[in-house]
Coordinates of N, CA and C in Angstrom, one line a residue:
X6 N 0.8 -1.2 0.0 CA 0.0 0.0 0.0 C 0.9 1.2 0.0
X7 N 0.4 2.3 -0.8 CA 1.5 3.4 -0.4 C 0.6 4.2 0.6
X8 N 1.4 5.3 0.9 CA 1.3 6.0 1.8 C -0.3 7.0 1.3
X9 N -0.7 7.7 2.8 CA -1.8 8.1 2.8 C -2.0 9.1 3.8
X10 N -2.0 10.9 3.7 CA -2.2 12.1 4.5 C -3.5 11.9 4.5
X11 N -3.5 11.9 5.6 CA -5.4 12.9 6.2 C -5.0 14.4 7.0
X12 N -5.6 15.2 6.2 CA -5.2 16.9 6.7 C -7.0 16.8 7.3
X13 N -7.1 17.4 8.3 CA -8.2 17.8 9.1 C -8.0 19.1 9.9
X14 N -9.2 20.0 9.0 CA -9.5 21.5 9.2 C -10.2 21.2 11.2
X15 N -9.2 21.5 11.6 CA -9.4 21.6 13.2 C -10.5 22.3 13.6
X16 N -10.6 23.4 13.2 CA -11.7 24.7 13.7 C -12.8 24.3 13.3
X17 N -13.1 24.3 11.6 CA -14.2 23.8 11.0 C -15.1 22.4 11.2
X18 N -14.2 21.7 11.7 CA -14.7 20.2 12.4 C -15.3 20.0 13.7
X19 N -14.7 20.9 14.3 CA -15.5 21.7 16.0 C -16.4 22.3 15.6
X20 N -16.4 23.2 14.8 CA -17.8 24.5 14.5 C -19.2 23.4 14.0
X21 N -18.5 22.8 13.5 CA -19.4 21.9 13.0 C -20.8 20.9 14.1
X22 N -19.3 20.4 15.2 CA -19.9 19.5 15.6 C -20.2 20.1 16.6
X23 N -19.8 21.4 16.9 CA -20.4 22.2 18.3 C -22.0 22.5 17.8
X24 N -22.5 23.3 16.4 CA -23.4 23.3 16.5 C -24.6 22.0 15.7
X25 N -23.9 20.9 15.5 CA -25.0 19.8 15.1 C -25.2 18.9 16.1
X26 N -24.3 18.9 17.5 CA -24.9 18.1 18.5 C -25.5 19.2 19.6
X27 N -26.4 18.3 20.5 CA -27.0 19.3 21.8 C -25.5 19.6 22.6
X28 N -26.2 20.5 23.3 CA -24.9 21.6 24.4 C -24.4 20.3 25.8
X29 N -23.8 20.0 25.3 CA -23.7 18.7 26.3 C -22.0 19.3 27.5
X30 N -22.5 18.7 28.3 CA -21.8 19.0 30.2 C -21.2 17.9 30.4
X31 N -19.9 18.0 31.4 CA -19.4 17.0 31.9 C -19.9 17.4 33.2
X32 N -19.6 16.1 34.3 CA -20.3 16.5 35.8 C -19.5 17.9 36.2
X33 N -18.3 18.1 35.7 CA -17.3 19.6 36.1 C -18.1 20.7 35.4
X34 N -19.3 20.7 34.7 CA -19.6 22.0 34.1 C -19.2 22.0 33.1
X35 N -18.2 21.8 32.3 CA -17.4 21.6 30.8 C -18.4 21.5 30.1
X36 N -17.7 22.2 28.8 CA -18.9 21.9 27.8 C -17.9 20.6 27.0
X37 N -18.6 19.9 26.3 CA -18.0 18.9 25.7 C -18.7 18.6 24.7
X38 N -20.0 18.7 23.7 CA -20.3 18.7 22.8 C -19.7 18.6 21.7
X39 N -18.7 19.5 21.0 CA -17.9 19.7 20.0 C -16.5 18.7 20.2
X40 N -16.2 18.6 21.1 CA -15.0 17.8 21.6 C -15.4 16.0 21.4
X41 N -16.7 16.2 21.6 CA -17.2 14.2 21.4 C -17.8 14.4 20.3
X42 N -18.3 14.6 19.3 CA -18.5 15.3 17.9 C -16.8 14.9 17.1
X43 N -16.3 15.7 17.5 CA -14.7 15.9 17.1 C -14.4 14.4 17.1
X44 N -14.2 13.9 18.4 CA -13.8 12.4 18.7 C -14.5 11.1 17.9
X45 N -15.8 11.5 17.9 CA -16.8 10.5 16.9 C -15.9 10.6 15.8
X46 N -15.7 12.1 14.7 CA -15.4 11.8 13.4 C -13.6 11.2 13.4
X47 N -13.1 11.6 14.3 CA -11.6 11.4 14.3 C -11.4 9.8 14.2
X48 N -12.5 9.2 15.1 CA -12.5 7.5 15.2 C -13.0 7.0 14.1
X49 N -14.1 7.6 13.1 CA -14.3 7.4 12.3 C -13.3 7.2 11.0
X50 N -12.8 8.5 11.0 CA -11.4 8.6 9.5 C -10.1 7.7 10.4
X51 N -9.6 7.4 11.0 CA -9.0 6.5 11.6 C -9.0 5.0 11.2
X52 N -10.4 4.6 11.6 CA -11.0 3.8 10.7 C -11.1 3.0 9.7
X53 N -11.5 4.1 8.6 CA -12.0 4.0 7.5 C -11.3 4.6 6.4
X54 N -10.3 5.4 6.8 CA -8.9 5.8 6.1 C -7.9 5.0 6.3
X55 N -7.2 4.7 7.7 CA -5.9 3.9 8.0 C -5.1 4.6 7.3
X56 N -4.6 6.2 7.5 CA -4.1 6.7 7.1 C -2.3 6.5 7.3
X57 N -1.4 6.3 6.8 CA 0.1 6.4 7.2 C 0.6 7.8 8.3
X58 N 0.1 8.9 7.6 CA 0.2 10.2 8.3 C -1.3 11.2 8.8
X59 N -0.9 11.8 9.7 CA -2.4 12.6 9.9 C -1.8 13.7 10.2
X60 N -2.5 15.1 10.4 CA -2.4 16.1 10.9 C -3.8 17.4 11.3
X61 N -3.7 17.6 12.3 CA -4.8 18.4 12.3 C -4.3 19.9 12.3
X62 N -4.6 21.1 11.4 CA -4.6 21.9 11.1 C -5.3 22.8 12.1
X63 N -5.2 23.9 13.2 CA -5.8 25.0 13.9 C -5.3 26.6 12.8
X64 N -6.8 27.3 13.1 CA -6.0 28.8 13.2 C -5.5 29.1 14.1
X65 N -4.4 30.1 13.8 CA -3.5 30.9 15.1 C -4.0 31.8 15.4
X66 N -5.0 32.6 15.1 CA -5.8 33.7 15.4 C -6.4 34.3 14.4
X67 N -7.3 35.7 15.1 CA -8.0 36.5 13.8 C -7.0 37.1 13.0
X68 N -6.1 37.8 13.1 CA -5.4 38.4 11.7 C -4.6 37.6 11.4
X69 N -4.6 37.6 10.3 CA -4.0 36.7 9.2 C -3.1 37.3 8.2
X70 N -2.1 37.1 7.1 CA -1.4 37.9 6.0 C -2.3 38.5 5.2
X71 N -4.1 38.1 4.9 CA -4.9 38.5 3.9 C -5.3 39.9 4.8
X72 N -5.0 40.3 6.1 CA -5.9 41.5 6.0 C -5.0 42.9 6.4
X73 N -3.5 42.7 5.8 CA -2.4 43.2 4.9 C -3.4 44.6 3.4
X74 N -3.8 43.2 3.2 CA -4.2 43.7 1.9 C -5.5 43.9 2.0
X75 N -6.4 43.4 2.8 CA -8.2 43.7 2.8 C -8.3 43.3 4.8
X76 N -8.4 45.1 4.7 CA -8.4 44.9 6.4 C -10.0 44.4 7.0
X77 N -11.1 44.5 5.9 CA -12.3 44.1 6.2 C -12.4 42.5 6.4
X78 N -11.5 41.5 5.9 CA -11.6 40.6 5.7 C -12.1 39.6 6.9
X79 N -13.2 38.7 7.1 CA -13.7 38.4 7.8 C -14.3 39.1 9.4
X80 N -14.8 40.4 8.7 CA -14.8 41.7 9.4 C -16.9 41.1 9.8
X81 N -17.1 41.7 10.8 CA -18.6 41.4 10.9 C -18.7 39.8 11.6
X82 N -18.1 38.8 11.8 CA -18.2 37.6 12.2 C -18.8 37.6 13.5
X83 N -19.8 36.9 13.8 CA -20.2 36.7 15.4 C -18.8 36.1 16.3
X84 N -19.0 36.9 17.2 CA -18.3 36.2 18.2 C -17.8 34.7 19.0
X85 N -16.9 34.0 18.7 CA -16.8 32.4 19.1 C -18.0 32.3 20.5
X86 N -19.0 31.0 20.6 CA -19.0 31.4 21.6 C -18.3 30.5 23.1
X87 N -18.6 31.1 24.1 CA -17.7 30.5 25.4 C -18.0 29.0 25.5
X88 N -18.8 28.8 25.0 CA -19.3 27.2 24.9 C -18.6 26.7 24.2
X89 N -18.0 26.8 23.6 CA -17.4 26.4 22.2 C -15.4 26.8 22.4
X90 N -14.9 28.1 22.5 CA -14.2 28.1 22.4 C -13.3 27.6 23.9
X91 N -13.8 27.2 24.6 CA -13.5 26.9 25.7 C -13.2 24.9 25.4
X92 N -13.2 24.5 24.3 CA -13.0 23.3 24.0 C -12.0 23.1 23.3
X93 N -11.9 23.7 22.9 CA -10.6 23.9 21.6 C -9.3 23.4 22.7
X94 N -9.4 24.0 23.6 CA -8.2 23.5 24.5 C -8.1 22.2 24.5
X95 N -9.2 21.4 24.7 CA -9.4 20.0 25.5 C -9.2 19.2 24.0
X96 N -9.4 20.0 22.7 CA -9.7 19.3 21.5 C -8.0 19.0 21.7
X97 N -7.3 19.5 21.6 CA -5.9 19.6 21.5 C -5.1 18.8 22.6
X98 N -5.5 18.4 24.3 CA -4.8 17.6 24.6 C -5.6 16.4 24.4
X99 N -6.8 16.0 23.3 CA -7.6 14.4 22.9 C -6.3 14.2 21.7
X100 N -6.0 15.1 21.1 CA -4.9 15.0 20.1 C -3.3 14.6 20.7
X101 N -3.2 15.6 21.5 CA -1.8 14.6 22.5 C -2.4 13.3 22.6
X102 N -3.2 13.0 23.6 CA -3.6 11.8 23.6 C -3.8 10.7 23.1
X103 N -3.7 10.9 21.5 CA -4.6 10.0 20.3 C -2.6 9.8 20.2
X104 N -1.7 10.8 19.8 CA -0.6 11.1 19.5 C -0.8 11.4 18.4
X105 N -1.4 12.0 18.3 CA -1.8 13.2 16.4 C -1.5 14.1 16.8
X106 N -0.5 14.7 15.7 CA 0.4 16.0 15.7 C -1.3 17.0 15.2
X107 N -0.9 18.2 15.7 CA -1.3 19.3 15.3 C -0.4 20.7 14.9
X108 N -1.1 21.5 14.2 CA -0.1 22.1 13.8 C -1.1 24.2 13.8
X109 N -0.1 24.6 14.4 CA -0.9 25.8 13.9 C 0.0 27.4 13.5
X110 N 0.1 28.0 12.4 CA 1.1 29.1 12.3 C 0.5 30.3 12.4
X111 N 1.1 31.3 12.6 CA 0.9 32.8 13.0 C 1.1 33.7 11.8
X112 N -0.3 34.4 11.3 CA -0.4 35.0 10.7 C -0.9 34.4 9.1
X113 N -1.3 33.2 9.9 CA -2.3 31.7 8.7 C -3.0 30.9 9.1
X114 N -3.9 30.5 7.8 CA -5.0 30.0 8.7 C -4.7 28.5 8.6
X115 N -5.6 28.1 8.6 CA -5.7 26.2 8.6 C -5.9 25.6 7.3
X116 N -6.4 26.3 6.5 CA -6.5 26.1 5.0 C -5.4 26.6 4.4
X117 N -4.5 27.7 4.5 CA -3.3 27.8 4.3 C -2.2 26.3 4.5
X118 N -2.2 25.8 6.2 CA -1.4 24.6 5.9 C -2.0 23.8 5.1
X119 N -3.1 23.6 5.4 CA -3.4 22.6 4.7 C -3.2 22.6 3.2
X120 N -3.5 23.1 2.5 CA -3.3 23.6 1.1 C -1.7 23.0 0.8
X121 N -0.5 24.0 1.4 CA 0.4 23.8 1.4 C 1.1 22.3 1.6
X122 N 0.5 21.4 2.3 CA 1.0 19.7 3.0 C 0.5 19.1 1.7
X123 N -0.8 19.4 1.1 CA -1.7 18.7 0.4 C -0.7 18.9 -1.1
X124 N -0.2 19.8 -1.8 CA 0.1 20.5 -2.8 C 1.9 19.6 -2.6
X125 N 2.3 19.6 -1.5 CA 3.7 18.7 -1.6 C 3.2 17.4 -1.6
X126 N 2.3 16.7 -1.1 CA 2.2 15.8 -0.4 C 1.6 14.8 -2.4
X127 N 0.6 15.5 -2.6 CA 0.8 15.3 -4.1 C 1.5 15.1 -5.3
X128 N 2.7 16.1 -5.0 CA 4.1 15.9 -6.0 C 4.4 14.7 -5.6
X129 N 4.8 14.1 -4.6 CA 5.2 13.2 -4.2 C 4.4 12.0 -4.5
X130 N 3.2 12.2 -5.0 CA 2.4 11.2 -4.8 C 1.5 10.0 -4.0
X131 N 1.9 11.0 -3.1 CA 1.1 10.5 -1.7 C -0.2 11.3 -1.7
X132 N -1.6 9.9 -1.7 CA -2.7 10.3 -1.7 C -2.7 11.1 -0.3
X133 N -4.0 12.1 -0.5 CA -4.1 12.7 0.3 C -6.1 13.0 0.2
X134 N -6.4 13.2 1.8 CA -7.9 13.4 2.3 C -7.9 14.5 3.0
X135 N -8.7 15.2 2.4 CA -8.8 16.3 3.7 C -10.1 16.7 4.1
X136 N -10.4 16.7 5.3 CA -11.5 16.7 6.4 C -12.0 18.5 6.9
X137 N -13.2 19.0 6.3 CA -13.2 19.9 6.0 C -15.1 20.3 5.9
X138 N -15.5 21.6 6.8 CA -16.6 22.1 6.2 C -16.7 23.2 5.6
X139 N -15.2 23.6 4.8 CA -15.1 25.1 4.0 C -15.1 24.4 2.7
X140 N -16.0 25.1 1.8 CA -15.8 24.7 0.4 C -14.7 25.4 -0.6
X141 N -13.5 26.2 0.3 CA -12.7 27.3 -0.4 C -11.4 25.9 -0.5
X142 N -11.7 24.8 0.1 CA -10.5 23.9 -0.1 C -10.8 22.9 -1.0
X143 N -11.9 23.5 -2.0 CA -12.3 22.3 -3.4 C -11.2 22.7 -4.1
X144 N -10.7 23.6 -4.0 CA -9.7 24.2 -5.3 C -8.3 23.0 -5.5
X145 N -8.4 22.4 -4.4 CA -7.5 21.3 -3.9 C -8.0 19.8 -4.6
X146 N -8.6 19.7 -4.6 CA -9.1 18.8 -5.3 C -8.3 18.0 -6.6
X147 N -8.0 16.7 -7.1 CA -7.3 16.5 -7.9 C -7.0 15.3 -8.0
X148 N -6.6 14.4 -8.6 CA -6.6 13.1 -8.8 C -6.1 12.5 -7.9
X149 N -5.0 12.8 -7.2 CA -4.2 12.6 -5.4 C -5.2 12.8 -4.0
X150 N -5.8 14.3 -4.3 CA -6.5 15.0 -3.9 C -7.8 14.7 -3.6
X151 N -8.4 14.1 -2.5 CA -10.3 14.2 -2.2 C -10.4 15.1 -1.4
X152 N -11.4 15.6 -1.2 CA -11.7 17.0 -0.2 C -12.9 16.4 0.5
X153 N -13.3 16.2 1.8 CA -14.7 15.2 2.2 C -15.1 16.5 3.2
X154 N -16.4 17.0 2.3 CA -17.1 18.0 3.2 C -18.4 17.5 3.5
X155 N -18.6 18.5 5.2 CA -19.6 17.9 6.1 C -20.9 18.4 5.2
X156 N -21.6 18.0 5.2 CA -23.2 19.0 4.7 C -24.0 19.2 6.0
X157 N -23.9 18.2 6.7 CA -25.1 18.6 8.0 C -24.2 17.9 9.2
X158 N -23.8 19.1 9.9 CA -23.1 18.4 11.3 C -21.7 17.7 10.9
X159 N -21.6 16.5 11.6 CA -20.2 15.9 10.9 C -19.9 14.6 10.7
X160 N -21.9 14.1 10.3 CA -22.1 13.0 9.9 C -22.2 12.2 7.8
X161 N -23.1 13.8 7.8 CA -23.2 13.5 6.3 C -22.0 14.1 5.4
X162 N -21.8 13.6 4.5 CA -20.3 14.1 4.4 C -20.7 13.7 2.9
X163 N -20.3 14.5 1.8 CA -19.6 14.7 0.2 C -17.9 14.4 0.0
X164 N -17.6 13.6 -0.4 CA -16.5 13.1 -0.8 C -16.2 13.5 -2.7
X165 N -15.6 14.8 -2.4 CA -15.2 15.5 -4.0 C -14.3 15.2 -4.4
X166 N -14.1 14.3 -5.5 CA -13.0 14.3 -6.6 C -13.1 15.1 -7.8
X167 N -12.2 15.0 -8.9 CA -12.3 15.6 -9.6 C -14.1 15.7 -10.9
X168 N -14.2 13.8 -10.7 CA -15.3 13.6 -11.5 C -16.6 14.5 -10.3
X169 N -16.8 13.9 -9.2 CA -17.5 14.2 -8.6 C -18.2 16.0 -8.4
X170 N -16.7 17.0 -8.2 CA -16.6 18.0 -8.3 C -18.0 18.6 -9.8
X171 N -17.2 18.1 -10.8 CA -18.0 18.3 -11.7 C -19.4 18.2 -12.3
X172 N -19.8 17.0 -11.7 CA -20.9 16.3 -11.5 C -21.9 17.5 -10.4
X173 N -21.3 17.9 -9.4 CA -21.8 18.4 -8.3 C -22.4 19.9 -8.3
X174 N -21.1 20.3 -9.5 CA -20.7 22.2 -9.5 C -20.4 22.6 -10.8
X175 N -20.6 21.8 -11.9 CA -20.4 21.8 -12.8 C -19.1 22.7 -13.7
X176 N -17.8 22.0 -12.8 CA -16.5 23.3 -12.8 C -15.4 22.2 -12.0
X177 N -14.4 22.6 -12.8 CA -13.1 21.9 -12.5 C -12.6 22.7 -11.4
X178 N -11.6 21.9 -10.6 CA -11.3 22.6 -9.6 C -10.5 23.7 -9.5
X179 N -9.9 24.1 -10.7 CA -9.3 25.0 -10.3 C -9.9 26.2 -11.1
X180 N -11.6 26.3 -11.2 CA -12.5 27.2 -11.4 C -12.9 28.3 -10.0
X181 N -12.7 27.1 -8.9 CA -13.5 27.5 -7.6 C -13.1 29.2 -7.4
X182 N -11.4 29.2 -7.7 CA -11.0 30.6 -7.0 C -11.4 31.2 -7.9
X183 N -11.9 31.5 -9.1 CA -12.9 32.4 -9.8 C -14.6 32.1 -9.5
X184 N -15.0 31.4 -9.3 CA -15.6 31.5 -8.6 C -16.3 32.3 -7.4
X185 N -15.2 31.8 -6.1 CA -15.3 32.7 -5.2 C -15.2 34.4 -5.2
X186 N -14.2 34.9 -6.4 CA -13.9 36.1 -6.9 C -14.7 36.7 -7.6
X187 N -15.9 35.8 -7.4 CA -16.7 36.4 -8.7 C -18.2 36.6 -7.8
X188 N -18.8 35.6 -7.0 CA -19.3 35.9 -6.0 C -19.1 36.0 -4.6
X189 N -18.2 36.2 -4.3 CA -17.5 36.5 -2.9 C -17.7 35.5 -2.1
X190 N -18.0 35.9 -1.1 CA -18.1 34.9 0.6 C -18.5 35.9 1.6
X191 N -20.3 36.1 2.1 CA -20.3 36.7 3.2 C -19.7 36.5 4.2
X192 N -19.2 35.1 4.7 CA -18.8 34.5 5.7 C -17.7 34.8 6.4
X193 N -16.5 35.2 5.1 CA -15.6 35.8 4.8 C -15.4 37.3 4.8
X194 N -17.0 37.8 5.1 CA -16.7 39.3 4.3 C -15.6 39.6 3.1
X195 N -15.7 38.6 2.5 CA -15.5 39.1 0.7 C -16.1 39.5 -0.5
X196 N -16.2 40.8 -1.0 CA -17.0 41.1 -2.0 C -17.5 40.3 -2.8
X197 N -16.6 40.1 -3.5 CA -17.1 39.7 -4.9 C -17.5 40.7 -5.8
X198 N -18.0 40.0 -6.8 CA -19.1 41.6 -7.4 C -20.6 41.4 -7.1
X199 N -20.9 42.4 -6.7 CA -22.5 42.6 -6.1 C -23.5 42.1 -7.8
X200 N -24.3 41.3 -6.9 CA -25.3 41.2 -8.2 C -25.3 39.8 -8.8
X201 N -24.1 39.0 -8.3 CA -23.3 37.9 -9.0 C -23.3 36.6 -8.0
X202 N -24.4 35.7 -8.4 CA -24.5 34.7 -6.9 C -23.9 33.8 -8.4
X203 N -24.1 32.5 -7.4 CA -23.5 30.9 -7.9 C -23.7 30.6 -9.1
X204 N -25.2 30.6 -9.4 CA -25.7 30.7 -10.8 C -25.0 31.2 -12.1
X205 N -25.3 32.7 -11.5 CA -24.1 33.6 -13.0 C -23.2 33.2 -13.0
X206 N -22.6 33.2 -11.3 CA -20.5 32.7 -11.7 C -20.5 31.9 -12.1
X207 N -21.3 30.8 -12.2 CA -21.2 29.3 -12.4 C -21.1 29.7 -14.0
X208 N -22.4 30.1 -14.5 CA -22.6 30.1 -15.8 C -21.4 31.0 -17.0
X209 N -21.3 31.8 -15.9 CA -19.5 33.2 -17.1 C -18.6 31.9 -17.2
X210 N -18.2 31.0 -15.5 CA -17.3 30.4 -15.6 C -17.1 29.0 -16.9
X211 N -18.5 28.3 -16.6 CA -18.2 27.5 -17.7 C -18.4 27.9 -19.1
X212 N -18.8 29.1 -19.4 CA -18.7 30.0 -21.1 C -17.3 30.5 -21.5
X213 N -16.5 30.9 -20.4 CA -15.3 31.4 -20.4 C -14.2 30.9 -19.4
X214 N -14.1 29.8 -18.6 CA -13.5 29.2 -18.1 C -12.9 30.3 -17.2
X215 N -12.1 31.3 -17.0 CA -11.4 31.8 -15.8 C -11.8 33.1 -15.8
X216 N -11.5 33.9 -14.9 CA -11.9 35.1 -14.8 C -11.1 35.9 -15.6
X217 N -9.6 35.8 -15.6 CA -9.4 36.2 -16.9 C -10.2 36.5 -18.4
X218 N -10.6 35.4 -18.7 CA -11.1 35.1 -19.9 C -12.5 36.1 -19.9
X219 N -13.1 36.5 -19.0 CA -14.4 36.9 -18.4 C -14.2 38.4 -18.9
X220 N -13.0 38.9 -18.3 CA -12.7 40.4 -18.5 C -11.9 40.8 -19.5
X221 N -11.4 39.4 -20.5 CA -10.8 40.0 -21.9 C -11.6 39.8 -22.9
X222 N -13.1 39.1 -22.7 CA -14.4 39.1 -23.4 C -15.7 39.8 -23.0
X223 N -14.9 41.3 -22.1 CA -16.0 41.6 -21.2 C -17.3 41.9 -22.4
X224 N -17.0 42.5 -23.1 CA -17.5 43.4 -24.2 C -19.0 42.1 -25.0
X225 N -18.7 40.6 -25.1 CA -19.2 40.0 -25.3 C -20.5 39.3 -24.5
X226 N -20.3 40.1 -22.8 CA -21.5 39.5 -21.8 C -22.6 40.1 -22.0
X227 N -23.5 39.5 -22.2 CA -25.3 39.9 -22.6 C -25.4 39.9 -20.8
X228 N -26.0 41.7 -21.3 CA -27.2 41.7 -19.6 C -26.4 43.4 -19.2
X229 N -27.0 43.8 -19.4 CA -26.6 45.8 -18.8 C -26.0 45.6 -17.4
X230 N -26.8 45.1 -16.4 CA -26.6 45.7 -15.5 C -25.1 44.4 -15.0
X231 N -25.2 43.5 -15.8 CA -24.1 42.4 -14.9 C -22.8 43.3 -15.9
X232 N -23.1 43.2 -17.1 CA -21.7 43.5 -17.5 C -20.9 45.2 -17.0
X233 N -22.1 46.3 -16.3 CA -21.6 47.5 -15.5 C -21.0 47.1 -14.2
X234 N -21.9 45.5 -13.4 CA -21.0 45.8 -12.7 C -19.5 44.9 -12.3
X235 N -19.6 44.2 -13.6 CA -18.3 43.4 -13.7 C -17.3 44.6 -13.6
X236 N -17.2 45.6 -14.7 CA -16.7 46.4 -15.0 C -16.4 47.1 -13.9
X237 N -17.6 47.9 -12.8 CA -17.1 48.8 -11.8 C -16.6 47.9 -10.6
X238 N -17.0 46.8 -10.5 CA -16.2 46.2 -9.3 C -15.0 44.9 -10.0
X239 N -14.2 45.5 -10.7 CA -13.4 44.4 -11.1 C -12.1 44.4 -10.8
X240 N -11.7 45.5 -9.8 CA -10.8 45.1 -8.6 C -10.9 44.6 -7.5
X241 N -12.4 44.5 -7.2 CA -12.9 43.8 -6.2 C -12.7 42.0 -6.5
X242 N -13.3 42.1 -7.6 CA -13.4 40.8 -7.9 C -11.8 39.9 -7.8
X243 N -10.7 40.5 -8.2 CA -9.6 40.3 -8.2 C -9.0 40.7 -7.1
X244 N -9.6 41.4 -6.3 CA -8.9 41.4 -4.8 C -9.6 40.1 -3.9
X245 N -10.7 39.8 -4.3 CA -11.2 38.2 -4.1 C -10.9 37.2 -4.3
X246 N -10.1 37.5 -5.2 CA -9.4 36.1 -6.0 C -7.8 35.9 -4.9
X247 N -7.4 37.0 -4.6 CA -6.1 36.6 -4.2 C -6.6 36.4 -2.5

C-alpha cells in the first residue's frame, strides 16, 4: 500500500460538531459537545482511512497575511461562543492523547497549511484526504486530492474528486478561486461583485473558463446591468481572487 495524508481543518470540524450536537456538560460543568463530535469523526477517518500520516490543522488567530491587503476581511463575524471556544483547548490535549500531531502558524490560517501539505504531499504522490466544512478547499481537489465536506453536522459528508466535483458544480477545480472572486463569501466578508450569486459565476465560468477570460471578453457579456457591474467592481473581484 503506499502512503496516505489525512489533513483535518481543526476549527471547521469543531464548529461543525459544536453546532450539530446538543450543548452537552461534563459533571465539572465543561462543555463537551464539539470535543465528542470531534472524537466521533476522528474515530471514524482512523477507521476507514488507516491513514500512514495525519495532521490536524488550527488557526493561530484572527489576523492573518490576507488582512495586509483587505483589512475588512472576515470583518462582521459573530463572536466564538464560550461554549465552544472553551473546548478547543481539551480538543488539542484528545490529540496529544490520540498522538496526532497538530499544527498551527501565526499570521495563517488552517487552509493555508493545509493547502500547502496537500500540494507537496501530491508531488510526491502521496494520496491525500482532507476533512473539512469550507468549500474554499475544493480548489485542492485533484486526482491525489479528495476534499470530504460535512453538509449537516459531521455525519453527512460529500467526498469531492475531480469527477465528482463536476458532477456536483459543474467546474473543475481550479474554477473554484474564480468562482469565489466572482461571487464572494459573506462569511468571509469578501465582496465579490454585487449582483453575481453561484448561478451567473457558475454560468461566465463554464462560457469562459477563468476570470481572466471573463474580462478579456467583457464586451461579449449579454445583460446591462451584470456586464456594468463586472466592470465597476473588477478590482474587487480580483482582490477576491487573491
Amino acid at each position: 500500500m503506499g502512503k496516505k495524508l489525512v489533513l483535518i481543518d481543526g476549527h471547521s470540524i469543531l464548529f461543525r460538531a459544536f453546532y450539530g450536537l446538543p450543548l452537552l456538560q461534563n459533571d465539572k460543568g465543561v462543555y463537551t459537545n464539539a470535543v465528542y463530535g470531534f472524537t466521533t469523526m476522528l474515530m471514524r477517518i482512523l477507521e476507514e482511512e488507516n491513514p500512514t500520516n495525519i495532521l490536524v490543522a488550527f488557526d493561530a488567530g484572527k489576523t492573518t497575511f490576507r488582512h495586509e491587503t483587505y483589512k475588512e476581511y472576515k470583518a462582521g463575524r459573530q463572536k466564538t461562543p464560550h461554549e465552544l471556544s472553551e473546548q478547543f483547548s481539551i480538543a488539542k490535549e484528545l490529540l496529544e492523547a490520540f498522538d496526532i500531531p497538530y499544527y498551527e502558524l501565526e499570521n495563517y490560517e488552517a487552509d493555508d497549511i493545509i493547502g500547502t501539505l496537500a500540494n507537496q504531499a501530491q508531488k510526491e504522490k502521496i494520496s491525500v484526504k482532507v476533512i473539512s466544512g469550507d468549500q474554499d478547499l475544493l480548489q485542492l481537489v485533484s486526482d491525489e486530492v479528495t476534499v470530504d465536506l460535512s453538509r449537516r453536522g459531521i455525519t453527512e459528508v460529500d467526498s469531492y474528486t475531480p469527477e465528482f466535483l463536476k458532477e456536483k458544480m459543474e467546474l473543475n477545480p481550479d474554477q473554484i478561486i474564480d468562482l469565489k472572486a466572482l461571487m464572494g463569501d459573506s462569511s468571509d466578508n469578501i465582496p465579490g461583485v454585487p449582483g453575481v450569486g453561484i448561478k451567473t459565476a457558475t454560468k461566465l465560468l463554464k462560457e469562459y473558463e477563468t476570470l481572466d477570460n471573463i474580462y478579456e471578453n467583457i464586451d461579449q457579456i449579454s445583460g446591462k446591468k451584470l456586464k456594468e457591474n463586472l466592470l465597476t467592481y473588477k478590482d474587487e473581484a480580483y482582490m477576491s481572487r487573491y
